[in-house]
Amino acid sequence: MSEKIQISKTKDVSDEAHQVLIVDGSDVQTKVGHVAKFHPSGEQNIVVDEIVQYKKPKENNEFIGLTAEELKAYINDPKWKRIRLIIALLYILLLIALLIDIIYEIDVSTFRDSNGDGIGDIKGIQEKLPYFEKNNIKSILLQSSIFNVSGGTSIKLDGQIPHDKNIDLKIVDPNVGGDNDLQELAKILNRKDMHLIIDLPLASTHDPNGVLWYGSSSVPFKIEQPCRGGTENLGCKYLTSYGRLPLDFNQEEISSAADDRIRYWLSTKKIDGIRVNLPLKYDQQTRLYTISYGTIKHWAEIKTEIEKAAKPKLLLFDIPFGLQRLIENDDLHNKTAHSLFLFDTPQRSNINAESLNTRIQSFENNERPKPQFWQLGSIRKSDDIGTINENQLSKEMILTMGMLFGGTPIILYGEEIGLDQKSTPLMSWTSDSVTGGFCARNAANCENHLKNNYKIAKTSVKRQEALGGVKRDSLLTVFRHLAKLRQQESFQFGVLETGFHADSNSFWFIREAPGHRGYVVLFNLKKQKDGVAHISLRELTEHDVPHHVHYEYQWPTAYLPTSNDTHIDSDNLLIHPQSINIFWWTAKLIKPNVLFKNAKEHTHTH
């Protein structure tokens, strides 16, 4: 019997100066105790309680800089070197924390209605903060529907319902709560060490006539329909994919207004991050659009400038799956959420172990790093070409890959319970009400508003929590286990190795960080009930998986011993069809010189 085995390896990408006005007779105190008391007579009775090295302030308040010799002494001082290193490490850790979080994307208008008017609102999100904490969700992305909610129906991203009312991208729609509620949410999240990200479609207009721009502003030149020149040009593909007309970033007025809105949210409102769409520029002579990489670089520079006076910010790009093949820039590639799988045609071919491995390796073959962001699903109809349906892979398998491959998964609200936003957009919290728990109060009024507009999902958060992992409603249980597992060092920083075995239709990937537990995630993709795979995982992975491993998780049923004390023989495994199998092993002993070499190679690849 012929066998086809392939193993592939890749690396994981892993106060403002001011003068204090002191009231006469007031005490001046610090965290270490009483320092001084100032009298109206002008005398300064200095009392030093706990300040060891106190220096009398100079009468001349003129700033005197350090000499070159003094500056050099500070630079070479071991104490200041350590301080600079600590500050740099803290900055890197903050940035890593923002990158490795799960990003939970929400359409506010269909997530949770706190006041019973039939429209989801920001207060509704606040009510569900315990749900995010329970699921280890640290970052929330609010879709651009917060800027314009038309009668309870959020802006359609596929262009099927165009609105001639354009959005300003500064003014939050009062139907969802307004600016004060958004700022209150941001403060609460900050106290909980969570992040708030805002969707800003800066590079396009919702006006199908191509006249209005941000708010009531008019574009410098009326935007012509880009598909008149053919359907294969970028402008037409942009319109078809986004459902929006592209703006021309060769126009100074447009570029300046976009910059202003980036600064407004990242600096003035202190939001943790923004997601923008793809900026284009228009050539008046050729009448064709191209990607404006100059604008992309400029936006990154604005973010870097803001970060000098604030904590790290996130700049993410929302690019439809059908346009991602056009990306020619690594920086843009790394800031874009990619589909786990991508098809060239609407037809759905079967997904097997080899094709999964080929998809992961396609980035390396195209000299692109493995994505830093994964997106499982999308509410854009044009993105259907890049997503996987249940006839190809179970939702549990898709979720496991997206959560554990490395990088940051972007989870569309309700995906953790299997909600299909295209047919049932209301978030389903309970199964014992007409609205699925969407309405928090004034249920009768809310239900009257909703019953003719929305279809309620059959499953719900409460139902899946009650069932606790029964196969037909197990997704939330799987999601929560994966969210906790992601916190392990090997899933955050470990090397990714993928492989497949064609005869058994088995696909696996290994995540292992030096000095930490290693993990292997194994899938049997066979659908036949008698498709049990009898394999030697140790042999297939060329001994990267040790002889003895331990059980971590199995779906839908745990067929193997689940005790951490029990050794499982990786040379002799029976893997059931359509199953997920996660095993771990203790940290391997690595010689210091080998560890240093691996770390050095890992550094050079990033």
Coordinates of C-alpha atoms in Angstrom, one line a residue:
M1 CA 0.0 0.0 0.0
S2 CA 1.5 3.3 -1.0
E3 CA 1.7 6.1 1.5
K4 CA 2.0 9.8 1.2
I5 CA 3.4 11.6 4.1
Q6 CA 4.6 15.2 4.3
I7 CA 5.9 17.2 7.2
S8 CA 6.3 21.0 6.9
K9 CA 7.8 23.5 9.3
T10 CA 7.4 27.2 9.7
K11 CA 7.9 29.7 12.5
D12 CA 5.2 31.3 14.6
V13 CA 4.9 34.9 14.4
S14 CA 4.6 35.1 16.9
D15 CA 2.5 63.2 32.8
E16 CA 2.8 65.6 30.6
A17 CA 5.1 68.3 31.7
H18 CA 3.3 71.1 33.6
Q19 CA 3.8 73.5 36.5
V20 CA 1.7 72.7 39.6
L21 CA 0.0 75.7 41.2
I22 CA 0.3 75.4 45.0
V23 CA -2.2 77.1 47.2
D24 CA -0.6 79.1 50.0
G25 CA -0.4 77.2 53.3
S26 CA -1.0 73.9 51.6
D27 CA 0.8 70.7 52.4
V28 CA 2.7 69.0 49.6
Q29 CA 2.7 65.2 50.0
T30 CA 3.9 62.2 48.0
K31 CA 3.4 58.5 48.2
V32 CA 6.4 58.3 50.6
G33 CA 5.0 60.9 53.1
H34 CA 5.0 64.6 54.0
V35 CA 7.5 66.6 52.2
A36 CA 7.0 70.4 52.6
K37 CA 4.6 73.1 53.8
F38 CA 4.4 76.5 52.0
H39 CA 3.5 79.6 54.0
P40 CA 1.9 82.8 52.8
S41 CA 5.0 84.7 53.9
G42 CA 7.0 83.0 51.3
E43 CA 9.1 81.0 53.7
Q44 CA 9.6 77.3 52.9
N45 CA 9.9 75.1 55.9
I46 CA 11.2 72.0 54.3
V47 CA 10.4 68.8 56.3
V48 CA 12.1 65.7 55.0
D49 CA 10.5 62.6 56.5
E50 CA 11.3 59.8 54.1
I51 CA 13.2 61.5 51.3
V52 CA 16.8 60.5 51.5
Q53 CA 18.4 62.5 48.7
Y54 CA 16.5 65.8 48.7
K55 CA 18.0 68.7 46.8
K56 CA 16.8 72.3 47.3
P57 CA 15.2 73.5 44.0
K58 CA 17.1 76.0 42.0
E59 CA 15.7 79.5 42.1
N60 CA 16.2 79.8 38.4
N61 CA 13.6 77.6 36.7
E62 CA 15.3 77.6 33.3
F63 CA 15.8 74.1 31.9
I64 CA 19.4 73.1 31.8
G65 CA 20.2 70.1 29.6
L66 CA 22.8 67.5 30.2
T67 CA 26.3 67.8 28.7
A68 CA 27.6 65.3 26.3
E69 CA 29.8 63.7 29.0
E70 CA 26.8 63.5 31.4
L71 CA 24.6 62.0 28.8
K72 CA 27.2 59.4 27.9
A73 CA 27.6 58.5 31.6
Y74 CA 23.8 57.9 31.9
I75 CA 23.8 55.9 28.7
N76 CA 26.5 53.6 30.0
D77 CA 25.3 53.4 33.5
P78 CA 24.2 49.8 34.2
K79 CA 21.3 51.0 36.3
W80 CA 19.8 53.0 33.4
K81 CA 20.5 50.2 31.0
R82 CA 18.4 47.9 33.1
I83 CA 15.6 50.6 33.3
R84 CA 15.6 51.0 29.6
L85 CA 15.5 47.3 29.1
I86 CA 12.6 46.9 31.5
I87 CA 10.6 49.6 29.7
A88 CA 11.3 48.0 26.3
L89 CA 10.2 44.6 27.6
L90 CA 7.0 46.1 29.1
Y91 CA 6.2 47.7 25.8
I92 CA 6.8 44.4 23.9
L93 CA 4.7 42.5 26.4
L94 CA 1.8 45.0 26.0
L95 CA 2.0 44.7 22.2
I96 CA 2.2 40.9 22.4
A97 CA -0.8 40.8 24.7
L98 CA -2.8 42.8 22.2
L99 CA -1.8 40.5 19.4
I100 CA -2.4 37.1 20.9
D101 CA -5.8 37.9 22.3
I102 CA -8.9 36.6 20.8
I103 CA -10.7 39.4 19.0
Y104 CA -14.5 39.2 19.3
E105 CA -16.3 41.0 16.5
I106 CA -19.7 42.4 17.3
D107 CA -22.5 44.1 15.4
V108 CA -23.9 46.2 18.3
S109 CA -27.4 46.5 16.9
T110 CA -28.0 42.7 16.9
F111 CA -26.0 41.6 20.0
R112 CA -28.0 42.7 23.0
D113 CA -30.9 45.2 23.6
S114 CA -30.7 46.7 27.1
N115 CA -33.7 49.0 26.9
G116 CA -36.3 47.0 24.9
D117 CA -36.5 49.2 21.8
G118 CA -35.6 46.4 19.5
I119 CA -32.1 47.7 18.7
G120 CA -29.0 46.3 20.3
D121 CA -26.9 48.9 22.1
I122 CA -23.6 49.6 23.9
K123 CA -25.2 49.1 27.3
G124 CA -26.1 45.6 26.2
I125 CA -22.4 44.8 25.6
Q126 CA -21.7 46.1 29.2
E127 CA -24.3 43.7 30.5
K128 CA -22.5 40.8 28.9
L129 CA -18.9 41.5 30.1
P130 CA -19.0 38.4 32.4
Y131 CA -19.7 36.3 29.3
F132 CA -16.5 37.7 27.7
E133 CA -14.5 37.0 30.8
K134 CA -15.8 33.5 31.0
N135 CA -14.6 32.9 27.5
N136 CA -11.2 34.4 28.0
I137 CA -12.0 37.2 25.5
K138 CA -9.8 40.2 26.0
S139 CA -10.4 42.3 22.8
I140 CA -13.8 43.5 21.4
L141 CA -14.1 44.8 17.9
L142 CA -17.2 46.9 17.2
Q143 CA -18.4 46.9 13.6
S144 CA -19.1 50.2 11.9
S145 CA -22.8 49.8 12.5
I146 CA -22.3 51.9 15.6
F147 CA -22.1 55.0 13.4
N148 CA -25.4 54.5 11.5
V149 CA -28.2 52.2 12.5
S150 CA -31.2 52.6 10.1
G151 CA -34.3 51.5 11.9
G152 CA -32.6 48.7 13.8
T153 CA -31.0 47.3 10.7
S154 CA -27.2 47.7 10.7
I155 CA -25.2 48.8 7.6
K156 CA -24.9 45.9 5.1
L157 CA -21.3 45.1 4.2
D158 CA -22.2 43.4 1.0
G159 CA -24.0 46.3 -0.7
Q160 CA -27.3 44.5 -1.0
I161 CA -29.1 47.3 0.9
P162 CA -27.3 50.6 0.0
H163 CA -28.0 53.7 2.1
D164 CA -27.8 57.2 0.6
K165 CA -27.2 58.4 4.2
N166 CA -23.5 58.3 4.7
I167 CA -21.7 57.9 8.0
D168 CA -19.4 60.4 9.6
L169 CA -17.1 58.0 11.4
K170 CA -16.9 60.3 14.4
I171 CA -20.5 60.4 15.6
V172 CA -21.9 57.3 17.3
D173 CA -25.5 56.7 16.4
P174 CA -27.7 57.6 19.5
N175 CA -29.8 54.5 18.7
V176 CA -27.0 52.4 20.1
G177 CA -26.1 54.7 23.0
G178 CA -24.0 57.5 21.7
D179 CA -20.5 58.7 22.5
N180 CA -20.8 58.8 26.3
D181 CA -21.8 55.1 26.4
L182 CA -18.9 54.2 24.2
Q183 CA -16.4 56.1 26.4
E184 CA -17.9 54.4 29.5
L185 CA -17.5 51.0 27.9
A186 CA -13.8 51.9 27.0
K187 CA -13.1 52.8 30.6
I188 CA -14.6 49.7 32.0
L189 CA -12.7 47.5 29.6
N190 CA -9.5 49.3 30.4
R191 CA -10.0 48.6 34.1
K192 CA -10.5 45.0 33.3
D193 CA -7.3 44.9 31.2
M194 CA -9.4 44.4 28.0
H195 CA -9.2 46.2 24.7
L196 CA -11.7 48.1 22.5
I197 CA -11.2 48.2 18.7
I198 CA -13.4 50.3 16.4
D199 CA -14.2 49.4 12.7
L200 CA -13.4 52.5 10.5
P201 CA -14.2 52.0 6.8
L202 CA -12.1 55.1 5.9
A203 CA -11.3 54.1 2.4
S204 CA -14.8 53.9 0.9
T205 CA -18.2 55.6 0.8
H206 CA -21.6 54.1 1.6
D207 CA -23.3 56.6 -0.9
P208 CA -24.1 54.5 -4.0
N209 CA -24.3 57.7 -6.0
G210 CA -20.6 58.5 -5.3
V211 CA -21.3 62.0 -4.1
L212 CA -21.4 62.0 -0.3
W213 CA -18.3 61.2 1.7
Y214 CA -17.8 61.3 5.5
G215 CA -21.1 62.6 6.9
S216 CA -22.6 65.3 4.6
S217 CA -19.3 66.2 3.0
S218 CA -19.1 66.0 -0.8
V219 CA -16.1 64.2 -2.4
P220 CA -13.8 66.5 -4.4
F221 CA -14.8 64.7 -7.6
K222 CA -17.8 62.6 -8.2
I223 CA -16.9 58.9 -8.1
E224 CA -17.6 57.1 -11.3
Q225 CA -18.9 53.6 -11.4
P226 CA -15.6 51.6 -11.7
C227 CA -17.2 48.6 -13.4
R228 CA -18.0 50.5 -16.5
G229 CA -14.5 50.0 -17.6
G230 CA -14.7 46.2 -17.1
T231 CA -15.2 43.8 -14.3
E232 CA -11.5 42.7 -13.9
N233 CA -10.1 46.0 -12.8
L234 CA -9.4 46.6 -9.1
G235 CA -12.0 49.3 -8.7
C236 CA -14.8 47.0 -9.9
K237 CA -13.5 44.1 -7.8
Y238 CA -13.4 46.5 -4.8
L239 CA -17.0 47.5 -5.4
T240 CA -18.1 43.9 -5.8
S241 CA -16.3 42.7 -2.7
Y242 CA -16.9 45.6 -0.3
G243 CA -20.3 46.7 -1.7
R244 CA -18.9 50.3 -1.5
L245 CA -17.3 52.7 -3.9
P246 CA -13.6 53.4 -3.3
L247 CA -12.3 56.8 -2.4
D248 CA -9.3 58.3 -4.1
F249 CA -6.4 58.8 -1.7
N250 CA -4.5 60.9 -4.3
Q251 CA -7.0 63.6 -3.2
E252 CA -5.4 65.6 -0.3
E253 CA -8.8 66.4 1.2
I254 CA -9.7 62.8 1.5
S255 CA -6.3 61.8 2.9
S256 CA -6.4 64.6 5.5
A257 CA -9.9 63.7 6.7
A258 CA -8.9 60.1 7.1
D259 CA -5.9 61.0 9.1
D260 CA -8.0 63.2 11.3
R261 CA -10.4 60.3 12.1
I262 CA -7.5 58.0 12.9
R263 CA -6.1 60.5 15.4
Y264 CA -9.5 61.2 16.8
W265 CA -10.1 57.6 17.9
L266 CA -6.5 56.5 18.7
S267 CA -5.4 59.7 20.4
T268 CA -8.3 61.8 21.5
K269 CA -10.7 59.0 22.5
K270 CA -7.8 56.7 23.4
I271 CA -9.3 53.6 21.8
D272 CA -7.0 50.6 21.7
G273 CA -7.1 49.9 18.0
I274 CA -8.9 50.4 14.7
R275 CA -9.7 48.3 11.7
V276 CA -9.7 50.1 8.4
N277 CA -10.4 49.0 4.9
L278 CA -8.1 49.0 1.9
P279 CA -7.2 52.4 0.5
L280 CA -6.9 52.9 -3.2
K281 CA -5.7 55.7 -5.5
Y282 CA -7.1 56.6 -8.9
D283 CA -5.0 57.4 -12.0
Q284 CA -6.9 60.1 -14.0
Q285 CA -5.0 59.1 -17.2
T286 CA -5.5 55.3 -17.1
R287 CA -8.8 55.6 -15.2
L288 CA -7.7 52.7 -13.1
Y289 CA -7.4 52.1 -9.3
T290 CA -4.3 50.7 -7.6
I291 CA -3.6 50.0 -3.9
S292 CA -2.3 53.1 -2.1
Y293 CA 0.7 51.6 -0.3
G294 CA 1.8 55.2 0.5
T295 CA -1.4 55.7 2.5
I296 CA -1.0 52.4 4.3
K297 CA 2.6 53.4 5.3
H298 CA 1.4 56.8 6.4
W299 CA -1.4 55.4 8.6
A300 CA 1.2 53.1 10.3
E301 CA 3.4 56.2 10.9
I302 CA 0.5 58.0 12.6
K303 CA -0.1 55.0 14.9
T304 CA 3.6 54.9 15.8
E305 CA 3.6 58.6 16.5
I306 CA 0.6 58.2 18.8
E307 CA 2.2 55.3 20.6
K308 CA 5.1 57.5 21.8
A309 CA 2.7 59.2 24.2
A310 CA 0.4 56.2 24.9
K311 CA 0.3 52.4 25.1
P312 CA 0.6 50.2 22.0
K313 CA -2.2 50.5 19.5
L314 CA -3.5 48.0 16.9
L315 CA -4.0 48.9 13.2
L316 CA -5.8 46.1 11.4
F317 CA -7.0 45.9 7.8
D318 CA -10.3 44.5 6.7
I319 CA -9.7 43.1 3.2
P320 CA -12.3 40.8 1.6
F321 CA -10.9 37.3 1.0
G322 CA -11.2 37.7 -2.8
L323 CA -8.8 40.6 -2.8
Q324 CA -6.2 39.2 -0.5
R325 CA -4.3 37.6 -3.4
L326 CA -3.4 41.1 -4.6
I327 CA -1.4 41.9 -1.5
E328 CA 2.2 42.5 -2.3
N329 CA 3.4 43.9 0.9
D330 CA 4.5 41.9 4.0
D331 CA 3.4 44.7 6.4
L332 CA -0.1 44.7 4.9
H333 CA -0.2 40.9 4.9
N334 CA 0.6 40.8 8.6
K335 CA -2.2 43.3 9.4
T336 CA -4.9 41.4 7.5
A337 CA -7.1 38.7 8.8
H338 CA -6.9 35.7 6.5
S339 CA -9.3 32.8 5.8
L340 CA -8.4 29.4 6.9
F341 CA -9.2 28.1 3.4
L342 CA -9.6 29.9 0.1
F343 CA -11.4 28.7 -3.0
D344 CA -11.1 30.1 -6.5
T345 CA -14.7 29.3 -7.5
P346 CA -18.1 29.0 -5.7
Q347 CA -17.9 25.2 -6.1
R348 CA -16.9 23.4 -3.0
S349 CA -14.4 20.7 -3.4
N350 CA -13.7 18.2 -0.6
I351 CA -11.1 19.2 1.9
N352 CA -8.6 16.5 2.8
A353 CA -5.5 16.3 4.9
E354 CA -3.2 17.1 2.0
S355 CA -5.2 20.2 0.9
L356 CA -5.2 21.6 4.5
N357 CA -1.4 21.2 4.7
T358 CA -1.1 22.8 1.2
R359 CA -3.1 25.8 2.4
I360 CA -0.8 26.5 5.4
Q361 CA 2.3 26.0 3.2
S362 CA 0.9 28.3 0.5
F363 CA 2.0 31.4 2.5
E364 CA 5.6 30.1 2.8
N365 CA 5.6 29.0 -0.9
N366 CA 4.6 32.6 -1.8
E367 CA 7.3 33.9 0.4
R368 CA 4.8 35.2 2.9
P369 CA 4.9 34.7 6.7
K370 CA 2.2 32.7 8.3
P371 CA -0.8 35.0 9.1
Q372 CA -0.8 36.9 12.3
F373 CA -4.6 37.1 12.2
W374 CA -7.2 34.4 11.2
Q375 CA -10.8 35.0 10.4
L376 CA -13.1 32.0 10.5
G377 CA -16.3 33.5 9.0
S378 CA -17.7 36.7 7.6
I379 CA -21.0 38.5 7.1
R380 CA -20.0 39.7 3.6
K381 CA -21.6 37.6 0.9
S382 CA -18.5 38.1 -1.2
D383 CA -16.4 36.3 1.4
D384 CA -18.4 33.0 1.0
I385 CA -15.7 32.1 -1.6
G386 CA -13.1 31.9 1.1
T387 CA -14.9 30.1 3.9
I388 CA -15.5 26.5 4.7
N389 CA -19.0 25.0 5.1
E390 CA -20.1 22.2 7.4
N391 CA -20.3 19.7 4.5
Q392 CA -16.5 20.0 4.2
L393 CA -15.3 20.3 7.9
S394 CA -17.1 20.4 11.1
K395 CA -17.3 23.8 12.9
E396 CA -15.4 22.3 15.8
M397 CA -12.5 21.4 13.5
I398 CA -12.4 24.8 11.9
L399 CA -12.5 26.5 15.3
T400 CA -9.7 24.3 16.6
M401 CA -7.4 25.2 13.7
G402 CA -8.2 28.9 13.8
M403 CA -7.6 29.1 17.6
L404 CA -4.5 27.0 17.8
F405 CA -2.5 27.6 14.6
G406 CA -0.9 30.7 16.1
G407 CA -1.6 34.4 15.7
T408 CA -4.9 36.1 16.6
P409 CA -8.3 34.6 15.7
I410 CA -11.1 37.0 14.9
I411 CA -14.3 35.4 16.1
L412 CA -17.5 36.8 14.7
Y413 CA -20.1 37.1 17.5
G414 CA -22.1 33.9 17.8
E415 CA -19.5 31.7 16.0
E416 CA -18.7 30.2 19.3
I417 CA -22.2 28.7 19.4
G418 CA -22.5 28.0 15.6
L419 CA -24.7 31.0 14.8
D420 CA -25.1 31.9 11.1
Q421 CA -25.3 35.7 11.0
K422 CA -26.5 35.7 7.4
S423 CA -29.8 33.9 8.3
T424 CA -30.1 34.5 12.1
P425 CA -28.2 37.7 13.0
L426 CA -29.6 38.1 16.5
M427 CA -27.2 36.8 19.2
S428 CA -29.0 33.9 20.8
W429 CA -28.6 33.9 24.6
T430 CA -31.5 31.7 25.8
S431 CA -33.9 29.2 24.3
D432 CA -36.9 30.1 26.5
S433 CA -38.0 33.4 24.9
V434 CA -39.3 34.6 21.5
T435 CA -36.2 36.8 21.0
G436 CA -33.7 34.3 22.3
G437 CA -32.7 36.5 25.2
F438 CA -31.8 39.4 22.9
C439 CA -34.2 41.8 24.7
A440 CA -33.2 42.5 28.3
R441 CA -36.4 44.3 29.3
N442 CA -39.7 45.6 27.8
A443 CA -39.9 42.2 26.2
A444 CA -43.3 42.7 24.6
N445 CA -42.4 45.9 22.8
C446 CA -39.1 44.4 21.7
E447 CA -40.7 41.2 20.4
N448 CA -43.3 43.2 18.4
H449 CA -40.4 45.1 16.8
L450 CA -38.4 42.0 16.0
K451 CA -40.7 39.1 15.2
N452 CA -41.2 40.2 11.5
N453 CA -37.6 41.2 10.9
Y454 CA -35.5 38.4 12.4
K455 CA -35.4 34.6 12.6
I456 CA -34.3 33.3 16.0
A457 CA -31.6 30.6 16.1
K458 CA -32.5 27.2 17.5
T459 CA -29.4 26.9 19.6
S460 CA -28.3 29.3 22.4
V461 CA -25.5 30.0 24.9
K462 CA -27.7 28.8 27.8
R463 CA -28.6 25.6 25.9
Q464 CA -25.0 24.7 25.1
E465 CA -23.9 25.4 28.7
A466 CA -26.6 23.1 30.0
L467 CA -25.7 20.3 27.6
G468 CA -22.1 20.6 28.4
G469 CA -20.6 19.2 25.2
V470 CA -23.1 16.9 23.5
K471 CA -22.0 16.5 19.9
R472 CA -24.9 18.4 18.3
D473 CA -24.4 21.4 20.5
S474 CA -20.8 21.2 21.6
L475 CA -19.2 24.2 20.0
L476 CA -19.2 26.5 23.1
T477 CA -17.6 23.8 25.2
V478 CA -14.9 23.3 22.6
F479 CA -14.4 27.1 22.3
R480 CA -13.9 27.6 26.0
H481 CA -11.4 24.7 26.2
L482 CA -9.4 26.1 23.3
A483 CA -9.5 29.7 24.7
K484 CA -7.8 28.4 27.9
L485 CA -5.4 26.2 26.0
R486 CA -4.2 29.2 23.9
Q487 CA -2.7 30.7 27.1
Q488 CA -0.1 27.9 27.2
E489 CA 3.3 29.2 26.2
S490 CA 3.7 26.7 23.3
F491 CA 0.5 28.0 21.7
Q492 CA 1.6 31.6 22.1
F493 CA 5.2 31.5 21.0
G494 CA 5.9 27.9 19.9
V495 CA 7.1 26.7 16.5
L496 CA 4.4 25.4 14.2
E497 CA 5.0 22.2 12.3
T498 CA 2.3 20.7 10.1
G499 CA 2.0 17.3 8.4
F500 CA -0.5 14.9 6.8
H501 CA -0.9 11.2 6.0
A502 CA -2.8 10.7 2.8
D503 CA -3.8 7.1 3.3
S504 CA -5.5 7.6 6.7
N505 CA -6.6 11.2 5.7
S506 CA -5.0 12.5 8.9
F507 CA -3.8 16.0 9.4
W508 CA -1.8 17.2 12.4
F509 CA 0.1 20.2 13.6
I510 CA 2.6 20.5 16.5
R511 CA 3.1 23.6 18.7
E512 CA 6.2 23.5 21.0
A513 CA 8.1 26.3 22.7
P514 CA 11.6 25.4 24.1
G515 CA 11.4 24.5 27.8
H516 CA 7.6 24.2 27.8
R517 CA 5.0 21.5 27.2
G518 CA 4.7 20.4 23.7
Y519 CA 1.3 19.7 22.0
V520 CA 0.1 17.8 18.9
V521 CA -3.3 18.4 17.5
L522 CA -4.5 15.5 15.3
F523 CA -7.5 15.3 13.0
N524 CA -9.0 12.2 11.3
L525 CA -10.9 13.7 8.3
K526 CA -12.5 10.5 7.2
K527 CA -16.4 10.6 7.2
Q528 CA -17.1 6.9 7.1
K529 CA -18.2 5.4 10.3
D530 CA -15.6 2.6 9.8
G531 CA -12.9 5.1 9.0
V532 CA -10.8 4.5 12.2
A533 CA -7.2 5.3 11.5
H534 CA -4.5 3.1 13.1
I535 CA -1.3 5.1 13.0
S536 CA 2.0 5.6 14.6
L537 CA 2.1 9.3 15.3
R538 CA 5.7 9.1 16.5
E539 CA 6.8 7.6 13.2
L540 CA 4.7 9.9 11.0
T541 CA 6.2 13.0 12.7
E542 CA 9.7 11.6 12.5
H543 CA 10.0 11.4 16.3
D544 CA 9.0 15.0 16.9
V545 CA 6.2 13.6 19.0
P546 CA 7.8 11.5 21.8
H547 CA 6.9 7.9 22.5
H548 CA 4.7 8.7 25.6
V549 CA 2.1 11.5 25.5
H550 CA -0.8 12.5 27.7
Y551 CA -4.4 13.2 27.0
E552 CA -5.5 16.9 26.7
Y553 CA -8.8 16.9 24.8
Q554 CA -10.8 14.8 22.4
W555 CA -14.0 15.6 20.5
P556 CA -16.7 14.4 20.2
T557 CA -15.9 11.6 22.6
A558 CA -12.9 10.7 24.7
Y559 CA -11.9 7.2 23.6
L560 CA -8.5 7.3 25.3
P561 CA -7.5 7.5 29.0
T562 CA -8.0 11.0 30.2
S563 CA -5.9 10.9 33.4
N564 CA -2.7 13.1 33.3
D565 CA -0.9 10.2 35.0
T566 CA -1.6 7.8 32.2
H567 CA 1.0 7.5 29.4
I568 CA -0.5 7.0 25.9
D569 CA 1.6 5.2 23.4
S570 CA 2.0 7.5 20.3
D571 CA 3.3 4.5 18.3
N572 CA 0.0 2.8 18.5
L573 CA -3.1 5.0 18.2
L574 CA -6.6 4.4 17.0
I575 CA -8.1 7.7 15.8
H576 CA -11.8 7.8 15.2
P577 CA -13.3 9.4 12.1
Q578 CA -14.2 13.1 12.2
S579 CA -12.5 13.5 15.5
I580 CA -10.2 16.1 17.1
N581 CA -7.4 14.7 19.3
I582 CA -5.0 16.9 21.4
F583 CA -2.1 15.3 23.3
W584 CA 0.8 16.9 25.3
W585 CA 4.2 15.9 26.6
T586 CA 6.5 17.3 29.2
A587 CA 9.1 19.9 28.3
K588 CA 12.1 18.3 26.5
L589 CA 15.5 18.7 27.9
I590 CA 17.5 20.9 25.5
K591 CA 21.2 21.6 25.7
P592 CA 21.9 25.4 26.2
N593 CA 23.8 25.7 23.0
V594 CA 20.9 24.2 21.0
L595 CA 18.4 26.4 22.7
F596 CA 20.5 29.5 21.9
K597 CA 20.8 28.4 18.3
N598 CA 17.1 27.9 18.0
A599 CA 16.3 31.2 19.6
K600 CA 18.8 33.0 17.3
E601 CA 17.3 31.4 14.2
H602 CA 13.7 32.3 15.4
T603 CA 14.8 35.9 15.9
H604 CA 16.3 36.2 12.4
T605 CA 13.1 34.9 10.8
H606 CA 11.0 37.8 12.3

